[in-house]
Short mmCIF file of C-alpha atoms in Angstrom, two decimals:
data_model
loop_
_atom_site.label_atom_id
_atom_site.label_comp_id
_atom_site.label_asym_id
_atom_site.label_seq_id
_atom_site.Cartn_x
_atom_site.Cartn_y
_atom_site.Cartn_z
CA MET O 1 67.70 99.96 80.58
CA SER O 2 66.82 97.85 77.55
CA LYS O 3 69.69 96.64 75.38
CA ILE O 4 69.95 94.61 72.19
CA TYR O 5 71.04 91.07 72.98
CA GLU O 6 71.34 89.54 69.49
CA LEU O 7 72.10 91.28 66.20
CA PHE O 8 71.82 89.32 62.94
CA GLY O 9 71.67 86.09 64.91
CA TYR O 10 74.62 86.50 67.26
CA PRO O 11 75.04 88.15 70.68
CA VAL O 12 76.25 91.74 70.34
CA THR O 13 79.20 90.83 72.55
CA ASP O 14 80.49 88.51 69.82
CA LYS O 15 83.00 90.51 67.81
CA SER O 16 84.76 87.57 66.17
CA LEU O 17 85.87 87.97 62.56
CA GLY O 18 83.38 85.40 61.24
CA VAL O 19 80.44 87.06 62.96
CA LYS O 20 81.53 90.53 61.82
CA GLU O 21 81.70 89.35 58.21
CA SER O 22 78.27 87.73 58.53
CA ARG O 23 76.81 90.96 59.93
CA MET O 24 78.37 93.06 57.17
CA ARG O 25 76.36 90.95 54.71
CA ALA O 26 73.21 91.16 56.90
CA LEU O 27 72.96 87.38 56.99
CA CYS O 28 70.49 85.53 59.21
CA PRO O 29 71.98 82.23 60.43
CA PHE O 30 68.51 80.89 61.23
CA MET O 31 67.24 81.42 57.69
CA SER O 32 70.63 80.71 56.07
CA ALA O 33 69.82 83.76 53.93
CA THR O 34 69.79 87.56 54.02
CA CYS O 35 67.82 88.97 56.94
CA ASP O 36 64.34 90.10 55.93
CA GLY O 37 63.71 92.13 59.08
CA GLY O 38 61.51 89.42 60.53
CA GLY O 39 59.06 89.48 57.66
CA ASN O 40 56.93 92.31 59.06
CA ARG O 41 59.30 95.12 59.99
CA PHE O 42 59.81 96.78 56.62
CA GLN O 43 59.28 100.16 58.27
CA SER O 44 62.50 99.56 60.22
CA GLU O 45 64.61 99.20 57.08
CA ILE O 46 67.34 101.83 56.83
CA ASN O 47 68.27 103.58 53.59
CA LEU O 48 72.06 103.80 53.85
CA SER O 49 72.34 106.86 51.59
CA GLY O 50 71.35 109.00 54.56
CA HIS O 51 73.60 107.17 57.03
CA PRO O 52 77.26 107.50 55.89
CA GLU O 53 78.73 105.94 59.04
CA LEU O 54 76.47 102.91 58.74
CA LYS O 55 77.23 102.67 55.02
CA LYS O 56 80.89 102.00 55.87
CA PHE O 57 79.83 98.89 57.79
CA PHE O 58 77.60 97.70 54.92
CA PRO O 59 79.64 98.83 51.88
CA ASP O 60 77.90 96.51 49.41
CA MET O 61 74.33 97.38 50.40
CA GLU O 62 71.99 100.26 49.57
CA LYS O 63 69.60 99.57 52.43
CA VAL O 64 69.72 97.29 55.44
CA PRO O 65 67.05 95.71 57.68
CA SER O 66 67.25 96.46 61.38
CA GLY O 67 68.36 92.94 62.21
CA ILE O 68 67.56 92.87 65.92
CA CYS O 69 66.70 89.37 67.09
CA SER O 70 66.18 89.92 70.81
CA ILE O 71 66.17 92.54 73.55
CA GLN O 72 67.39 92.29 77.12
CA LEU O 73 65.34 94.47 79.47
CA ARG O 74 67.98 94.46 82.18
CA GLU O 75 71.44 93.04 82.66
CA ASP O 76 71.53 89.28 83.22
CA ALA O 77 67.79 88.87 82.48
CA GLU O 78 66.68 86.40 79.84
CA PRO O 79 66.28 88.26 76.52
CA TRP O 80 62.89 88.62 74.85
CA ILE O 81 62.86 87.33 71.27
CA ILE O 82 61.26 89.93 68.99
CA CYS O 83 61.98 88.36 65.58
CA PRO O 84 59.90 85.32 64.54
CA ARG O 85 62.78 84.04 62.37
CA ARG O 86 64.91 83.84 65.49
CA LEU O 87 62.38 81.61 67.24
CA PHE O 88 61.44 79.40 64.29
CA TYR O 89 62.13 79.17 60.58
CA PRO O 90 61.50 76.04 58.42
CA ASN O 91 65.08 74.91 57.94
CA PRO O 92 66.22 71.27 58.34
CA ALA O 93 69.19 72.46 60.39
CA ASN O 94 66.96 74.44 62.75
CA GLU O 95 67.00 72.92 66.24
CA VAL O 96 63.46 74.12 66.96
CA GLN O 97 62.17 72.49 63.77
CA LYS O 98 63.52 69.10 64.86
CA ILE O 99 61.53 69.29 68.11
CA LEU O 100 58.46 70.63 66.33
CA MET O 101 58.49 67.81 63.77
CA SER O 102 58.57 65.23 66.56
CA LYS O 103 55.16 66.56 67.67
CA CYS O 104 53.57 66.61 64.21
CA ASP O 105 53.17 62.81 63.99
CA PHE O 106 53.83 62.60 60.26
CA PRO O 107 54.87 59.04 59.26
CA LYS O 108 58.58 58.60 58.69
CA GLY O 109 59.48 59.18 55.04
CA THR O 110 56.59 61.58 54.41
CA GLN O 111 57.40 64.27 51.87
CA LEU O 112 56.17 67.57 53.21
CA GLY O 113 55.32 70.83 51.54
CA VAL O 114 55.83 73.99 53.55
CA TRP O 115 53.80 77.10 52.74
CA SER O 116 54.34 80.44 54.51
CA GLU O 117 52.02 83.42 55.01
CA VAL O 118 48.96 81.53 53.71
CA LYS O 119 45.92 83.81 53.61
CA ILE O 120 42.49 82.15 53.71
CA LYS O 121 39.38 84.23 53.00
CA TYR O 122 36.00 82.52 52.97
CA LYS O 123 32.42 83.73 53.20
CA SER O 124 29.59 81.25 53.80
CA THR O 125 26.80 83.79 54.28
CA ALA O 126 26.49 87.54 54.34
CA SER O 127 27.21 87.54 58.08
CA GLN O 128 29.74 84.70 58.35
CA ASN O 129 33.32 85.38 57.28
CA PHE O 130 36.67 83.72 57.80
CA ASP O 131 39.74 85.89 57.13
CA TYR O 132 43.04 84.75 58.63
CA THR O 133 46.66 84.43 57.61
CA PHE O 134 48.67 81.43 58.78
CA ASP O 135 52.40 81.67 59.44
CA TYR O 136 53.17 78.21 58.05
CA ILE O 137 51.20 75.23 56.86
CA LEU O 138 52.87 71.82 56.64
CA MET O 139 51.13 69.23 54.52
CA PRO O 140 52.13 65.92 52.90
CA ILE O 141 52.57 66.17 49.14
CA VAL O 142 52.41 63.59 46.37
CA GLU O 143 53.72 64.73 42.99
CA ASN O 144 53.71 68.28 44.35
CA ILE O 145 50.00 68.12 45.20
CA PRO O 146 48.99 68.62 48.88
CA VAL O 147 47.27 65.58 50.33
CA GLY O 148 46.57 64.31 53.82
CA LEU O 149 46.10 66.36 56.96
CA PRO O 150 47.66 69.78 57.65
CA VAL O 151 49.69 71.03 60.57
CA ILE O 152 49.47 74.78 61.09
CA VAL O 153 52.51 76.35 62.75
CA GLU O 154 52.07 79.75 64.36
CA VAL O 155 55.08 81.65 65.70
CA MET O 156 54.39 84.27 68.34
CA THR O 157 57.22 86.56 69.39
CA SER O 158 57.13 89.76 71.39
CA SER O 159 56.22 93.24 70.21
CA THR O 160 58.28 96.28 71.17
CA SER O 161 56.98 99.46 72.72
CA GLY O 162 58.01 101.56 69.73
CA GLY O 163 60.76 103.53 71.40
CA ASN O 164 61.50 107.23 71.67
CA LYS O 165 63.27 109.16 68.91
CA LYS O 166 64.54 111.79 71.37
CA ILE O 167 66.60 109.22 73.26
CA ARG O 168 67.29 107.13 70.12
CA SER O 169 65.47 104.06 71.40
CA THR O 170 63.48 103.20 68.26
CA ILE O 171 64.41 99.95 66.51
CA PRO O 172 66.38 101.63 63.64
CA GLN O 173 68.18 104.03 65.98
CA ALA O 174 69.14 101.36 68.51
CA PHE O 175 70.29 99.13 65.64
CA GLU O 176 72.49 101.86 64.13
CA ASP O 177 74.08 102.82 67.44
CA CYS O 178 74.74 99.19 68.32
CA ILE O 179 76.33 98.39 64.94
CA LEU O 180 78.59 101.44 65.29
CA GLN O 181 79.50 100.25 68.81
CA LYS O 182 78.06 103.34 70.44
CA ASN O 183 76.09 103.30 73.66
CA HIS O 184 72.54 102.34 72.69
CA THR O 185 69.08 102.12 74.23
CA ALA O 186 66.61 99.56 72.89
CA PRO O 187 62.82 99.87 73.10
CA GLY O 188 60.90 97.99 75.77
CA ILE O 189 58.52 95.05 75.36
CA ASN O 190 54.79 95.56 74.84
CA TYR O 191 53.53 92.61 76.88
CA ARG O 192 49.84 93.34 76.54
CA GLN O 193 49.92 93.68 72.76
CA VAL O 194 51.64 90.35 72.16
CA TRP O 195 49.26 88.56 74.53
CA ALA O 196 46.23 90.19 72.88
CA ARG O 197 47.41 89.17 69.40
CA MET O 198 47.84 85.57 70.50
CA ALA O 199 44.60 85.38 72.48
CA SER O 200 42.60 86.64 69.51
CA GLN O 201 43.89 83.83 67.29
CA LEU O 202 44.74 80.91 69.56
CA LEU O 203 41.31 79.28 69.68
CA VAL O 204 40.20 80.12 66.14
CA LYS O 205 43.30 78.73 64.44
CA SER O 206 43.21 75.63 66.62
CA GLN O 207 39.52 75.16 65.85
CA VAL O 208 39.91 75.45 62.07
CA ALA O 209 42.83 72.99 62.03
CA LEU O 210 40.64 70.46 63.83
CA ALA O 211 37.88 71.06 61.24
CA TRP O 212 40.44 70.22 58.53
CA GLY O 213 41.44 67.03 60.35
CA GLY O 214 44.81 68.42 61.41
CA LYS O 215 46.17 70.49 64.28
CA THR O 216 47.80 73.80 65.10
CA ILE O 217 51.04 74.10 67.05
CA TRP O 218 52.03 77.45 68.50
CA VAL O 219 55.73 78.16 69.04
CA ILE O 220 56.41 80.71 71.78
CA GLN O 221 59.12 81.72 74.24
CA ASP O 222 58.99 80.74 77.90
CA LEU O 223 58.78 84.40 78.96
CA LEU O 224 55.53 84.80 77.04
CA ALA O 225 54.21 81.54 78.51
CA ASP O 226 54.92 82.85 82.01
CA TYR O 227 53.21 86.16 81.21
CA ILE O 228 50.08 84.40 79.93
CA SER O 229 49.92 82.23 83.05
CA SER O 230 50.29 85.21 85.39
CA THR O 231 47.79 87.56 83.69
CA THR O 232 44.97 85.25 82.55
CA ALA O 233 42.96 82.38 84.03
CA LEU O 234 44.98 80.03 81.81
CA ASN O 235 47.73 78.43 83.89
CA LEU O 236 49.80 76.68 81.26
CA LYS O 237 51.46 74.43 83.84
CA ASP O 238 48.12 72.65 84.16
CA PHE O 239 48.44 71.56 80.52
CA ILE O 240 51.95 70.04 80.40
CA SER O 241 51.67 67.00 78.14
CA GLU O 242 53.64 64.50 76.09
CA LYS O 243 51.03 64.36 73.31
CA THR O 244 49.23 66.98 71.26
CA ASN O 245 45.56 67.79 71.72
CA GLU O 246 43.05 70.35 70.42
CA VAL O 247 45.28 73.30 71.38
CA ASN O 248 49.06 72.95 71.40
CA ILE O 249 51.84 75.29 72.53
CA LEU O 250 55.57 74.52 72.35
CA SER O 251 57.57 76.69 74.73
CA PHE O 252 61.29 77.38 74.22
CA ALA O 253 63.93 79.12 76.31
CA TYR O 254 67.53 80.22 75.83
CA ASP O 255 69.86 77.43 76.83
CA ASP O 256 72.67 79.61 78.23
CA TYR O 257 72.39 83.26 77.30
CA ARG O 258 74.82 84.32 80.04
CA ASN O 259 77.81 82.54 78.54
CA PRO O 260 77.53 82.61 74.74
CA VAL O 261 80.18 80.79 72.73
CA SER O 262 82.09 82.92 70.24
CA ASN O 263 81.15 82.48 66.58
CA ASN O 264 78.03 80.51 67.53
CA THR O 265 74.35 81.26 67.89
CA VAL O 266 72.79 80.71 71.32
CA SER O 267 70.83 77.47 71.44
CA LEU O 268 67.18 77.24 72.40
CA LYS O 269 65.83 74.37 74.47
CA ASN O 270 62.30 73.02 74.59
CA LEU O 271 60.80 73.52 78.03
CA ALA O 272 57.37 71.99 77.56
CA LEU O 273 54.49 71.06 75.31
CA TYR O 274 51.27 72.52 76.67
CA ALA O 275 48.28 70.71 75.19
CA GLY O 276 44.61 70.44 76.04
CA THR O 277 41.04 70.98 74.95
CA ILE O 278 39.46 74.26 73.94
CA LYS O 279 36.56 73.87 76.41
CA PRO O 280 36.50 72.19 79.83
CA THR O 281 35.55 68.50 79.86
CA LYS O 282 33.93 66.22 82.42
CA GLU O 283 37.40 64.95 83.36
CA ILE O 284 39.17 68.33 83.40
CA ASN O 285 37.36 71.46 84.57
CA HIS O 286 39.48 73.91 82.61
CA GLY O 287 40.34 74.51 78.97
CA PHE O 288 42.34 76.87 76.78
CA GLN O 289 39.37 79.23 76.53
CA ASP O 290 40.48 80.41 79.97
CA ILE O 291 43.01 82.62 78.16
CA ILE O 292 40.25 85.19 77.65
CA LEU O 293 39.43 85.32 81.38
CA ALA O 294 41.19 87.38 84.06
CA SER O 295 43.61 85.66 86.40
CA VAL O 296 42.11 87.57 89.33
CA CYS O 297 39.37 90.18 89.85
CA PRO O 298 40.47 92.94 92.27
CA PRO O 299 38.15 93.76 95.18
CA ARG O 300 35.66 96.60 94.61
CA GLN O 301 37.55 98.73 97.15
CA VAL O 302 40.55 98.78 94.76
CA LEU O 303 38.28 100.48 92.21
CA ILE O 304 37.05 102.99 94.77
CA SER O 305 40.64 103.83 95.77
CA ALA O 306 41.65 104.36 92.14
CA LEU O 307 38.67 106.67 91.52
CA CYS O 308 39.41 108.72 94.62
CA LYS O 309 42.90 109.46 93.30
CA LYS O 310 41.54 111.07 90.12
CA SER O 311 39.49 114.19 89.47
CA TYR O 312 36.05 113.94 87.89
CA THR O 313 35.91 114.19 84.13
CA ASN O 314 32.35 115.41 84.53
CA ILE O 315 29.41 115.22 86.90
CA PHE O 316 25.71 115.44 86.08
CA THR O 317 22.28 114.56 87.42
CA ILE O 318 19.85 112.22 85.66
#
């Protein structure tokens, strides 16, 4: 049964005074600011006027974001990160940022501007459109004017299955029950949706960064990397590299989620940089475009067996 692993940045098992006070203020230790629900979960915000028990925990707030950082699908399994702020946020103290910056290749002493949620809309002809939003863009600045070559940073965390209101497994319900120290059930992980979102953008955002003279670096969790490798023709282990290339993925994992230290967040460690070309080359017969191909095609007999287990929807003669 799915359970919340981290709440407002700390494991739910951490009931130390400092962590409790931080939670009561809905603070995110990764942002060093008030939790914003992950930037895209406004629908999970809870109006405390209709939740008197929860209001007692957040006495100084009128509404509170459902500050769930990660979900553990089963006991002792590595949690899935569902909040992008948990995985990466541009903060000098952020351990992931330090590793990311080492891959950006900006000269030492460069002053960088960081822009978030940058939307680019461009139309060259009636039939050619570009319409994408970038999580972060890093670019050298001189007198507050962007100059030089950009690095696009895309953060891809997992989607949840939505949950079931009858068993109180939606994000807001699981959050409320967990805060009140009741038995709770968290939603599951929607593997296919998160892979589809990434696959639809991976090549395009890498391609446009190259056109601008820069590069794109994707930040993901190791569990997602494993899922991509097992369900598509893209085996990321074939692309382990020390240097960036046309397509770049930084994979992170929990350092020790089984034994969290009280009053501390759980550290993430960099497992690998996966980097390679978009298309196969003469030297290497595979590229990142393999992400849109199946890892295996089942034999035709598997199809026949599946059809024989179902009734006809209809039958007609041509």
